[in-house]
Amino acid sequence: MKKSIFIFMILIITATAVFAQNIFDPRLLTQVGLSAEEIEEIQDIQFQTEQRIKANNAEINIIRAQLEKILLEQHPDMEKVREMIEAAARWRSENEIANVEARVQIRQKMGSGRYEEMLRLRKKIQQRIQTNSATQNQVAPNAGTGSGNSGPRN
């Protein structure tokens, strides 16, 4: 039980961290025609959102520590455990809301056309990264299997 709760909480926090990543890279914003002032406004929205999410994550960490302490007891109060898990879920929900609100604000500032173009450019970059990563991770057919001539050559 303890292990599954801990794993669940780690997965949720990781997912939140991934969503919180900066997807509005200034280079992409410049490519879609945003001015320096517009980019600064978008970065300001991102910064405020990141601060809000950091504060929420601090609350989640406090709850997680309290939960771990309760779970050390021989007979933990399951009602208290449920309440804590629900409280952590509310903070994670707040993180999701913060991310969505930021994206909506940014889309409004950029306009739908430039926002969609930025997403297309970002998708192309991600595809290139994945392709390059897959290419780099390919291994020769007999590499590391011990087959073939691996002895010294005369």
XYZ file of N, CA and C in Angstrom:
462
model
N 0.830 -1.197 0.000
C 0.000 0.000 0.000
C 0.869 1.254 0.000
N 1.857 1.289 0.921
C 2.726 2.459 1.005
C 3.466 2.679 -0.302
N 3.969 1.586 -0.833
C 4.761 1.677 -2.058
C 3.917 2.172 -3.228
N 2.701 1.676 -3.354
C 1.858 2.085 -4.475
C 1.450 3.553 -4.352
N 1.187 4.022 -3.139
C 0.853 5.437 -2.945
C 2.049 6.303 -3.304
N 3.212 5.896 -2.845
C 4.430 6.660 -3.129
C 4.685 6.722 -4.634
N 4.574 5.596 -5.316
C 4.801 5.552 -6.769
C 3.784 6.429 -7.490
N 2.521 6.344 -7.069
C 1.478 7.161 -7.670
C 1.809 8.644 -7.529
N 2.225 9.053 -6.345
C 2.528 10.472 -6.111
C 3.725 10.918 -6.947
N 4.737 10.087 -7.057
C 5.913 10.431 -7.871
C 5.501 10.595 -9.335
N 4.665 9.697 -9.842
C 4.222 9.791 -11.232
C 3.439 11.079 -11.475
N 2.583 11.438 -10.559
C 1.790 12.654 -10.725
C 2.684 13.881 -10.694
N 3.625 13.922 -9.771
C 4.525 15.072 -9.675
C 5.384 15.168 -10.937
N 5.841 14.028 -11.429
C 6.635 14.024 -12.657
C 5.810 14.547 -13.829
N 4.575 14.100 -13.930
C 3.707 14.566 -15.011
C 3.498 16.068 -14.926
N 3.307 16.569 -13.739
C 3.118 18.004 -13.553
C 4.377 18.756 -13.973
N 5.527 18.233 -13.606
C 6.779 18.891 -13.978
C 6.948 18.932 -15.486
N 6.584 17.872 -16.154
C 6.680 17.838 -17.614
C 5.772 18.882 -18.227
N 4.534 18.982 -17.746
C 3.604 19.971 -18.284
C 4.059 21.391 -18.004
N 4.812 21.547 -16.943
C 5.225 22.889 -16.554
C 6.437 23.373 -17.349
N 7.028 22.517 -18.146
C 8.206 22.921 -18.890
C 7.893 24.074 -19.834
N 8.926 24.850 -20.104
C 8.816 26.024 -20.957
C 8.672 25.597 -22.421
N 7.442 25.630 -22.931
C 7.248 25.255 -24.336
C 7.303 26.473 -25.249
N 7.378 27.657 -24.670
C 7.372 28.881 -25.462
C 8.783 29.455 -25.523
N 9.650 28.745 -26.221
C 11.045 29.137 -26.376
C 11.109 30.456 -27.146
N 11.895 31.422 -26.662
C 11.991 32.718 -27.348
C 12.396 32.616 -28.823
N 13.209 31.623 -29.166
C 13.607 31.461 -30.573
C 12.405 31.108 -31.432
N 11.527 30.235 -30.908
C 10.311 29.895 -31.654
C 9.397 31.110 -31.762
N 9.298 31.860 -30.677
C 8.426 33.028 -30.677
C 8.915 34.072 -31.680
N 10.227 34.209 -31.796
C 10.791 35.142 -32.777
C 10.495 34.648 -34.192
N 10.601 33.339 -34.398
C 10.351 32.761 -35.722
C 8.922 32.983 -36.197
N 7.970 33.046 -35.271
C 6.582 33.242 -35.687
C 6.209 34.717 -35.738
N 7.202 35.600 -35.546
C 6.983 37.018 -35.768
C 6.601 37.849 -34.552
N 6.854 37.372 -33.343
C 6.537 38.168 -32.167
C 7.625 39.216 -31.926
N 7.210 40.358 -31.439
C 8.159 41.423 -31.111
C 8.826 41.115 -29.770
N 9.889 41.838 -29.472
C 10.590 41.652 -28.199
C 9.648 41.918 -27.025
N 8.781 42.911 -27.176
C 7.826 43.240 -26.104
C 6.826 42.103 -25.898
N 6.337 41.528 -26.990
C 5.391 40.418 -26.884
C 6.051 39.194 -26.246
N 7.292 38.945 -26.629
C 8.027 37.816 -26.051
C 8.212 38.033 -24.553
N 8.523 39.249 -24.164
C 8.694 39.560 -22.739
C 7.390 39.337 -21.972
N 6.264 39.733 -22.555
C 4.969 39.523 -21.902
C 4.683 38.033 -21.728
N 5.007 37.250 -22.737
C 4.789 35.807 -22.668
C 5.703 35.184 -21.622
N 6.955 35.626 -21.585
C 7.877 35.108 -20.579
C 7.419 35.484 -19.171
N 6.807 36.648 -19.038
C 6.275 37.069 -17.746
C 5.137 36.138 -17.304
N 4.268 35.783 -18.235
C 3.187 34.839 -17.926
C 3.781 33.506 -17.493
N 4.788 33.053 -18.223
C 5.442 31.792 -17.884
C 6.061 31.855 -16.494
N 6.746 32.934 -16.185
C 7.409 33.072 -14.894
C 6.382 33.035 -13.768
N 5.300 33.772 -13.925
C 4.255 33.789 -12.894
C 3.653 32.393 -12.709
N 3.453 31.696 -13.798
C 2.902 30.340 -13.732
C 3.883 29.400 -13.039
N 5.150 29.501 -13.387
C 6.164 28.654 -12.758
C 6.225 28.897 -11.251
N 6.121 30.157 -10.833
C 6.144 30.484 -9.406
C 4.932 29.880 -8.693
N 3.793 29.978 -9.330
C 2.564 29.414 -8.763
C 2.687 27.898 -8.619
N 3.237 27.250 -9.634
C 3.393 25.798 -9.610
C 4.436 25.384 -8.575
N 5.504 26.135 -8.438
C 6.517 25.823 -7.412
C 5.900 25.885 -6.021
N 5.086 26.902 -5.774
C 4.428 27.025 -4.467
C 3.482 25.843 -4.243
N 2.737 25.475 -5.266
C 1.829 24.330 -5.151
C 2.604 23.044 -4.894
N 3.731 22.865 -5.596
C 4.551 21.672 -5.403
C 5.135 21.617 -3.999
N 5.437 22.773 -3.417
C 5.912 22.801 -2.036
C 4.830 22.262 -1.103
N 3.593 22.645 -1.358
C 2.464 22.132 -0.565
C 2.331 20.620 -0.738
N 2.489 20.152 -1.965
C 2.413 18.711 -2.233
C 3.519 17.987 -1.480
N 4.715 18.547 -1.478
C 5.841 17.928 -0.773
C 5.593 17.855 0.729
N 4.999 18.888 1.285
C 4.669 18.885 2.718
C 3.664 17.771 3.011
N 2.637 17.680 2.183
C 1.628 16.631 2.362
C 2.275 15.257 2.230
N 3.136 15.101 1.242
C 3.805 13.813 1.029
C 4.628 13.419 2.255
N 5.347 14.377 2.843
C 6.134 14.087 4.035
C 5.230 13.704 5.211
N 4.134 14.425 5.366
C 3.188 14.102 6.432
C 2.580 12.721 6.214
N 2.280 12.411 4.969
C 1.723 11.108 4.639
C 2.721 9.997 4.959
N 3.961 10.197 4.603
C 4.995 9.203 4.904
C 5.107 8.978 6.405
N 4.997 10.041 7.174
C 5.070 9.929 8.637
C 3.892 9.099 9.158
N 2.700 9.364 8.651
C 1.514 8.597 9.072
C 1.665 7.126 8.691
N 2.217 6.879 7.509
C 2.348 5.497 7.037
C 3.391 4.700 7.809
N 4.209 5.380 8.611
C 5.175 4.681 9.463
C 4.495 4.047 10.674
N 3.318 4.546 11.008
C 2.582 4.016 12.156
C 2.156 2.579 11.865
N 2.055 1.795 12.924
C 1.661 0.404 12.757
C 0.239 0.292 12.211
N -0.661 1.160 12.666
C -2.044 1.171 12.195
C -2.402 2.593 11.765
N -2.005 2.962 10.542
C -2.286 4.333 10.095
C -3.785 4.598 9.965
N -4.161 5.807 10.258
C -5.551 6.249 10.128
C -5.840 6.419 8.638
N -6.584 5.475 8.066
C -6.825 5.491 6.625
C -7.684 6.674 6.203
N -8.534 7.158 7.081
C -9.324 8.354 6.756
C -8.381 9.547 6.579
N -7.412 9.657 7.463
C -6.430 10.745 7.366
C -5.588 10.579 6.090
N -5.224 9.339 5.778
C -4.464 9.060 4.556
C -5.262 9.510 3.334
N -6.543 9.158 3.283
C -7.398 9.566 2.166
C -7.480 11.084 2.054
N -7.659 11.741 3.195
C -7.750 13.204 3.193
C -6.475 13.829 2.635
N -5.339 13.273 3.021
C -4.066 13.824 2.551
C -3.879 13.591 1.051
N -4.255 12.418 0.599
C -4.141 12.125 -0.833
C -5.058 13.058 -1.627
N -6.253 13.278 -1.120
C -7.185 14.195 -1.786
C -6.658 15.629 -1.767
N -6.033 16.031 -0.673
C -5.457 17.379 -0.599
C -4.338 17.527 -1.631
N -3.486 16.521 -1.736
C -2.410 16.563 -2.731
C -2.994 16.619 -4.141
N -4.070 15.882 -4.363
C -4.720 15.886 -5.677
C -5.273 17.272 -6.011
N -5.798 17.970 -5.004
C -6.291 19.334 -5.244
C -5.152 20.258 -5.664
N -3.988 20.117 -5.037
C -2.836 20.950 -5.419
C -2.374 20.605 -6.838
N -2.377 19.311 -7.183
C -1.993 18.916 -8.547
C -2.993 19.470 -9.551
N -4.256 19.465 -9.164
C -5.288 20.047 -10.019
C -5.035 21.538 -10.223
N -4.636 22.213 -9.166
C -4.288 23.636 -9.279
C -3.145 23.845 -10.271
N -2.185 22.933 -10.284
C -1.085 23.022 -11.247
C -1.599 22.887 -12.673
N -2.492 21.946 -12.896
C -3.062 21.767 -14.226
C -3.823 23.021 -14.653
N -4.599 23.574 -13.734
C -5.357 24.790 -14.028
C -4.400 25.934 -14.368
N -3.334 26.074 -13.605
C -2.349 27.135 -13.859
C -1.749 26.991 -15.251
N -1.421 25.762 -15.642
C -0.856 25.528 -16.974
C -1.837 25.880 -18.071
N -3.083 25.477 -17.907
C -4.096 25.766 -18.923
C -4.349 27.270 -19.005
N -4.469 27.922 -17.868
C -4.686 29.371 -17.867
C -3.542 30.095 -18.577
N -2.314 29.661 -18.312
C -1.166 30.294 -18.959
C -1.215 30.100 -20.472
N -1.525 28.904 -20.912
C -1.596 28.644 -22.353
C -2.681 29.481 -23.018
N -3.816 29.613 -22.352
C -4.908 30.419 -22.909
C -4.477 31.887 -22.991
N -3.860 32.398 -21.938
C -3.389 33.793 -21.946
C -2.371 34.013 -23.062
N -1.460 33.071 -23.211
C -0.423 33.209 -24.232
C -1.033 33.134 -25.627
N -1.956 32.226 -25.810
C -2.614 32.119 -27.120
C -3.349 33.414 -27.448
N -3.996 34.026 -26.460
C -4.691 35.288 -26.676
C -3.702 36.391 -27.050
N -2.554 36.419 -26.408
C -1.543 37.441 -26.716
C -0.945 37.240 -28.103
N -0.719 35.972 -28.471
C -0.086 35.673 -29.755
C -1.067 35.760 -30.915
N -2.297 35.422 -30.666
C -3.255 35.244 -31.746
C -3.205 33.791 -32.195
N -4.335 33.298 -32.641
C -4.432 31.874 -32.989
C -3.478 31.461 -34.108
N -3.334 32.300 -35.119
C -2.466 31.959 -36.251
C -1.022 31.760 -35.835
N -0.477 32.720 -35.108
C 0.926 32.608 -34.678
C 1.095 31.482 -33.657
N 0.090 31.291 -32.821
C 0.150 30.214 -31.821
C 0.211 28.856 -32.527
N -0.647 28.654 -33.508
C -0.660 27.393 -34.254
C 0.654 27.191 -35.007
N 1.193 28.252 -35.585
C 2.485 28.156 -36.289
C 3.588 27.772 -35.315
N 3.575 28.355 -34.123
C 4.578 28.026 -33.111
C 4.466 26.549 -32.723
N 3.262 26.032 -32.579
C 3.070 24.623 -32.242
C 3.573 23.712 -33.366
N 3.329 24.123 -34.628
C 3.831 23.325 -35.762
C 5.359 23.286 -35.766
N 5.984 24.434 -35.544
C 7.447 24.487 -35.501
C 7.991 23.623 -34.360
N 7.351 23.713 -33.220
C 7.780 22.934 -32.058
C 7.656 21.442 -32.337
N 6.582 21.045 -32.993
C 6.373 19.637 -33.325
C 7.465 19.146 -34.276
N 7.815 19.964 -35.276
C 8.892 19.594 -36.208
C 10.212 19.401 -35.468
N 10.495 20.305 -34.544
C 11.740 20.211 -33.775
C 11.737 18.936 -32.942
N 10.632 18.629 -32.288
C 10.538 17.411 -31.483
C 10.709 16.165 -32.342
N 10.124 16.176 -33.533
C 10.260 15.028 -34.423
C 11.719 14.849 -34.843
N 12.387 15.962 -35.137
C 13.814 15.888 -35.491
C 14.632 15.327 -34.343
N 14.339 15.778 -33.147
C 15.065 15.296 -31.964
C 14.831 13.802 -31.783
N 13.586 13.358 -31.931
C 13.274 11.940 -31.787
C 13.965 11.114 -32.860
N 13.970 11.622 -34.086
C 14.631 10.910 -35.185
C 16.122 10.805 -34.921
N 16.737 11.902 -34.514
C 18.167 11.893 -34.213
C 18.479 10.969 -33.051
N 17.634 10.985 -32.046
C 17.831 10.128 -30.883
C 17.725 8.662 -31.265
N 16.726 8.330 -32.084
C 16.541 6.950 -32.528
C 17.730 6.490 -33.360
N 18.237 7.371 -34.201
C 19.390 7.042 -35.038
C 20.620 6.793 -34.177
N 20.812 7.611 -33.170
C 21.974 7.465 -32.288
C 21.873 6.217 -31.426
N 20.661 5.762 -31.144
C 20.474 4.604 -30.277
C 20.515 3.277 -31.022
N 20.608 3.339 -32.351
C 20.675 2.096 -33.108
C 22.025 1.439 -32.854
N 21.990 0.120 -32.763
C 23.192 -0.649 -32.469
C 23.448 -1.588 -33.642
N 24.733 -1.842 -33.925
C 25.082 -2.780 -34.985
C 24.470 -4.143 -34.668
N 24.058 -4.914 -35.684
C 23.343 -6.174 -35.468
C 24.028 -7.143 -34.500
N 25.347 -7.295 -34.557
C 26.038 -8.263 -33.702
C 26.774 -7.603 -32.541
N 26.530 -6.356 -32.306
C 27.261 -5.651 -31.252
C 26.911 -6.232 -29.885
N 27.926 -6.592 -29.146
C 27.755 -7.036 -27.776
C 27.204 -8.434 -27.616
N 27.055 -9.188 -28.701
C 26.479 -10.528 -28.580
C 27.543 -11.595 -28.488
N 28.771 -11.223 -28.761
C 29.842 -12.202 -28.709
C 29.983 -12.977 -29.995
N 29.146 -12.711 -30.979
C 29.272 -13.423 -32.242
C 30.226 -12.673 -33.152
N 30.744 -13.353 -34.094
C 31.682 -12.730 -35.010
C 33.103 -12.846 -34.481
N 34.052 -12.303 -35.200
C 35.449 -12.354 -34.795
C 35.749 -11.236 -33.816
N 35.952 -11.593 -32.582
C 36.289 -10.586 -31.612
C 37.715 -10.755 -31.106
N 38.396 -11.768 -31.589
C 39.771 -12.024 -31.157
C 40.764 -11.149 -31.881
N 41.994 -11.177 -31.434
C 43.032 -10.352 -32.056
C 43.312 -10.817 -33.485
N 43.645 -9.882 -34.308
C 43.985 -10.191 -35.705
C 45.504 -10.289 -35.820
N 45.938 -11.206 -36.634
C 47.364 -11.394 -36.832
C 47.846 -10.711 -38.048
